[in-house]
Amino acid sequence: MATSKPNSKTNSKASRKSTKSTSAKAKTTKSKTSSKKALEASSELERVRAEAHQLESLLEEEILRDAVMTARVALEQLKADTHGPPFERRRGIRLRDKALKVERAFNRLRALRRGELLPERHPED
């Protein structure tokens, strides 16, 4: 019986060592997996941020194009109405309305250039 006790102690020590090494391997595997997931998440986040920045730029470009087009159309209409007989009363009223329309279009364009009418950018920009 005396010989069985040392064997049981040896067996229990060996099992503890194997358990420790298995848990250490599991910890390193978990840390590798979690670091891979964190790296994938950060790369996904960067990709989404880049896409959001690109979409913001496209939106800003479309808003500016629309404002420029509106201002050009208003100017063309004003120029078209200035040609003709100068004595017509209705023509003067139309010209005043057209001038106000041009002014509003250019006010919008000026505000866009100052960045007042654009959507807010992300704080990191």
PDB file of C-alpha atoms in Angstrom:
ATOM      1  CA  MET A   1       0.000   0.000   0.000  1.00  0.00           C
ATOM      2  CA  ALA A   2       2.882   2.292   0.632  1.00  0.00           C
ATOM      3  CA  THR A   3       3.801   2.093  -3.025  1.00  0.00           C
ATOM      4  CA  SER A   4       0.348   3.027  -4.245  1.00  0.00           C
ATOM      5  CA  LYS A   5       0.358   6.322  -2.418  1.00  0.00           C
ATOM      6  CA  PRO A   6       3.440   7.713  -4.162  1.00  0.00           C
ATOM      7  CA  ASN A   7       2.020   6.617  -7.488  1.00  0.00           C
ATOM      8  CA  SER A   8      -1.231   8.387  -6.773  1.00  0.00           C
ATOM      9  CA  LYS A   9       0.692  11.509  -5.801  1.00  0.00           C
ATOM     10  CA  THR A  10       2.762  11.267  -8.955  1.00  0.00           C
ATOM     11  CA  ASN A  11      -0.338  10.733 -11.038  1.00  0.00           C
ATOM     12  CA  SER A  12      -2.087  13.684  -9.436  1.00  0.00           C
ATOM     13  CA  LYS A  13       0.974  15.907  -9.993  1.00  0.00           C
ATOM     14  CA  ALA A  14       1.139  14.840 -13.626  1.00  0.00           C
ATOM     15  CA  SER A  15      -2.566  15.491 -14.095  1.00  0.00           C
ATOM     16  CA  ARG A  16      -2.187  18.942 -12.505  1.00  0.00           C
ATOM     17  CA  LYS A  17       0.699  19.753 -14.867  1.00  0.00           C
ATOM     18  CA  SER A  18      -1.289  18.647 -17.896  1.00  0.00           C
ATOM     19  CA  THR A  19      -4.290  20.665 -16.694  1.00  0.00           C
ATOM     20  CA  LYS A  20      -2.103  23.734 -16.217  1.00  0.00           C
ATOM     21  CA  SER A  21      -0.534  23.380 -19.654  1.00  0.00           C
ATOM     22  CA  THR A  22      -3.949  22.833 -21.238  1.00  0.00           C
ATOM     23  CA  SER A  23      -5.364  25.927 -19.549  1.00  0.00           C
ATOM     24  CA  ALA A  24      -2.295  27.944 -20.600  1.00  0.00           C
ATOM     25  CA  LYS A  25      -2.780  26.798 -24.198  1.00  0.00           C
ATOM     26  CA  ALA A  26      -6.452  27.701 -24.008  1.00  0.00           C
ATOM     27  CA  LYS A  27      -5.574  31.163 -22.689  1.00  0.00           C
ATOM     28  CA  THR A  28      -3.119  31.835 -25.524  1.00  0.00           C
ATOM     29  CA  THR A  29      -5.630  30.549 -28.065  1.00  0.00           C
ATOM     30  CA  LYS A  30      -8.319  32.797 -26.577  1.00  0.00           C
ATOM     31  CA  SER A  31      -5.996  35.801 -26.624  1.00  0.00           C
ATOM     32  CA  LYS A  32      -5.025  35.107 -30.255  1.00  0.00           C
ATOM     33  CA  THR A  33      -8.669  34.756 -31.215  1.00  0.00           C
ATOM     34  CA  SER A  34      -9.689  37.905 -29.367  1.00  0.00           C
ATOM     35  CA  SER A  35      -6.833  39.886 -30.928  1.00  0.00           C
ATOM     36  CA  LYS A  36      -7.879  38.648 -34.389  1.00  0.00           C
ATOM     37  CA  LYS A  37     -11.462  39.694 -33.697  1.00  0.00           C
ATOM     38  CA  ALA A  38     -10.323  43.091 -32.439  1.00  0.00           C
ATOM     39  CA  LEU A  39      -8.164  43.570 -35.538  1.00  0.00           C
ATOM     40  CA  GLU A  40     -11.059  42.573 -37.813  1.00  0.00           C
ATOM     41  CA  ALA A  41     -13.420  44.892 -35.937  1.00  0.00           C
ATOM     42  CA  SER A  42     -11.020  47.825 -36.189  1.00  0.00           C
ATOM     43  CA  SER A  43     -10.455  47.238 -39.908  1.00  0.00           C
ATOM     44  CA  GLU A  44     -14.231  47.007 -40.416  1.00  0.00           C
ATOM     45  CA  LEU A  45     -14.665  50.240 -38.461  1.00  0.00           C
ATOM     46  CA  GLU A  46     -12.036  51.985 -40.580  1.00  0.00           C
ATOM     47  CA  ARG A  47     -13.734  50.751 -43.757  1.00  0.00           C
ATOM     48  CA  VAL A  48     -17.102  52.062 -42.576  1.00  0.00           C
ATOM     49  CA  ARG A  49     -15.576  55.415 -41.589  1.00  0.00           C
ATOM     50  CA  ALA A  50     -13.945  55.768 -45.008  1.00  0.00           C
ATOM     51  CA  GLU A  51     -17.250  54.976 -46.705  1.00  0.00           C
ATOM     52  CA  ALA A  52     -19.078  57.507 -44.509  1.00  0.00           C
ATOM     53  CA  HIS A  53     -16.498  60.181 -45.352  1.00  0.00           C
ATOM     54  CA  GLN A  54     -16.876  59.437 -49.057  1.00  0.00           C
ATOM     55  CA  LEU A  55     -20.671  59.668 -48.821  1.00  0.00           C
ATOM     56  CA  GLU A  56     -20.415  62.984 -46.948  1.00  0.00           C
ATOM     57  CA  SER A  57     -18.207  64.366 -49.703  1.00  0.00           C
ATOM     58  CA  LEU A  58     -20.639  63.199 -52.388  1.00  0.00           C
ATOM     59  CA  LEU A  59     -23.552  64.805 -50.549  1.00  0.00           C
ATOM     60  CA  GLU A  60     -21.675  68.089 -50.200  1.00  0.00           C
ATOM     61  CA  GLU A  61     -20.778  68.001 -53.891  1.00  0.00           C
ATOM     62  CA  GLU A  62     -24.405  67.389 -54.926  1.00  0.00           C
ATOM     63  CA  ILE A  63     -25.683  70.217 -52.716  1.00  0.00           C
ATOM     64  CA  LEU A  64     -23.144  72.640 -54.199  1.00  0.00           C
ATOM     65  CA  ARG A  65     -23.942  71.560 -57.762  1.00  0.00           C
ATOM     66  CA  ASP A  66     -27.638  72.099 -57.108  1.00  0.00           C
ATOM     67  CA  ALA A  67     -27.005  75.582 -55.709  1.00  0.00           C
ATOM     68  CA  VAL A  68     -24.802  76.537 -58.668  1.00  0.00           C
ATOM     69  CA  MET A  69     -27.376  75.238 -61.138  1.00  0.00           C
ATOM     70  CA  THR A  70     -30.172  77.173 -59.405  1.00  0.00           C
ATOM     71  CA  ALA A  71     -28.110  80.376 -59.502  1.00  0.00           C
ATOM     72  CA  ARG A  72     -27.304  79.899 -63.199  1.00  0.00           C
ATOM     73  CA  VAL A  73     -30.949  79.287 -64.102  1.00  0.00           C
ATOM     74  CA  ALA A  74     -32.029  82.362 -62.141  1.00  0.00           C
ATOM     75  CA  LEU A  75     -29.439  84.498 -63.955  1.00  0.00           C
ATOM     76  CA  GLU A  76     -30.471  83.152 -67.357  1.00  0.00           C
ATOM     77  CA  GLN A  77     -34.119  83.921 -66.623  1.00  0.00           C
ATOM     78  CA  LEU A  78     -33.210  87.429 -65.509  1.00  0.00           C
ATOM     79  CA  LYS A  79     -31.172  88.011 -68.682  1.00  0.00           C
ATOM     80  CA  ALA A  80     -33.988  86.654 -70.855  1.00  0.00           C
ATOM     81  CA  ASP A  81     -36.505  89.028 -69.269  1.00  0.00           C
ATOM     82  CA  THR A  82     -34.296  92.102 -69.672  1.00  0.00           C
ATOM     83  CA  HIS A  83     -34.574  91.919 -73.473  1.00  0.00           C
ATOM     84  CA  GLY A  84     -37.748  93.399 -74.878  1.00  0.00           C
ATOM     85  CA  PRO A  85     -39.731  96.625 -74.784  1.00  0.00           C
ATOM     86  CA  PRO A  86     -38.800  98.698 -71.708  1.00  0.00           C
ATOM     87  CA  PHE A  87     -42.243 100.298 -71.319  1.00  0.00           C
ATOM     88  CA  GLU A  88     -44.130  97.176 -70.273  1.00  0.00           C
ATOM     89  CA  ARG A  89     -45.193  97.469 -66.598  1.00  0.00           C
ATOM     90  CA  ARG A  90     -45.548  93.723 -66.020  1.00  0.00           C
ATOM     91  CA  ARG A  91     -42.057  93.237 -67.308  1.00  0.00           C
ATOM     92  CA  GLY A  92     -40.703  95.452 -64.502  1.00  0.00           C
ATOM     93  CA  ILE A  93     -42.557  93.422 -61.875  1.00  0.00           C
ATOM     94  CA  ARG A  94     -41.233  90.190 -63.367  1.00  0.00           C
ATOM     95  CA  LEU A  95     -37.719  91.608 -63.385  1.00  0.00           C
ATOM     96  CA  ARG A  96     -37.958  92.511 -59.721  1.00  0.00           C
ATOM     97  CA  ASP A  97     -39.196  89.004 -58.906  1.00  0.00           C
ATOM     98  CA  LYS A  98     -36.425  87.486 -60.980  1.00  0.00           C
ATOM     99  CA  ALA A  99     -33.838  89.678 -59.262  1.00  0.00           C
ATOM    100  CA  LEU A 100     -35.098  88.489 -55.864  1.00  0.00           C
ATOM    101  CA  LYS A 101     -34.898  84.904 -57.082  1.00  0.00           C
ATOM    102  CA  VAL A 102     -31.309  85.447 -58.219  1.00  0.00           C
ATOM    103  CA  GLU A 103     -30.439  87.047 -54.901  1.00  0.00           C
ATOM    104  CA  ARG A 104     -31.911  84.101 -52.958  1.00  0.00           C
ATOM    105  CA  ALA A 105     -30.034  81.629 -55.159  1.00  0.00           C
ATOM    106  CA  PHE A 106     -26.740  83.419 -54.609  1.00  0.00           C
ATOM    107  CA  ASN A 107     -27.389  83.806 -50.881  1.00  0.00           C
ATOM    108  CA  ARG A 108     -27.789  80.025 -50.710  1.00  0.00           C
ATOM    109  CA  LEU A 109     -24.582  79.571 -52.686  1.00  0.00           C
ATOM    110  CA  ARG A 110     -22.685  81.960 -50.386  1.00  0.00           C
ATOM    111  CA  ALA A 111     -24.006  80.166 -47.299  1.00  0.00           C
ATOM    112  CA  LEU A 112     -22.897  76.834 -48.747  1.00  0.00           C
ATOM    113  CA  ARG A 113     -19.411  78.192 -49.396  1.00  0.00           C
ATOM    114  CA  ARG A 114     -19.216  79.331 -45.777  1.00  0.00           C
ATOM    115  CA  GLY A 115     -20.393  75.873 -44.721  1.00  0.00           C
ATOM    116  CA  GLU A 116     -23.551  77.091 -43.019  1.00  0.00           C
ATOM    117  CA  LEU A 117     -26.039  74.926 -44.917  1.00  0.00           C
ATOM    118  CA  LEU A 118     -23.958  71.779 -45.133  1.00  0.00           C
ATOM    119  CA  PRO A 119     -24.623  68.850 -42.817  1.00  0.00           C
ATOM    120  CA  GLU A 120     -22.263  68.627 -39.859  1.00  0.00           C
ATOM    121  CA  ARG A 121     -19.107  66.648 -40.412  1.00  0.00           C
ATOM    122  CA  HIS A 122     -17.896  63.894 -38.156  1.00  0.00           C
ATOM    123  CA  PRO A 123     -15.802  65.359 -35.288  1.00  0.00           C
ATOM    124  CA  GLU A 124     -12.685  63.443 -36.417  1.00  0.00           C
ATOM    125  CA  ASP A 125     -12.493  65.361 -39.714  1.00  0.00           C
TER     126      ASP A 125
END
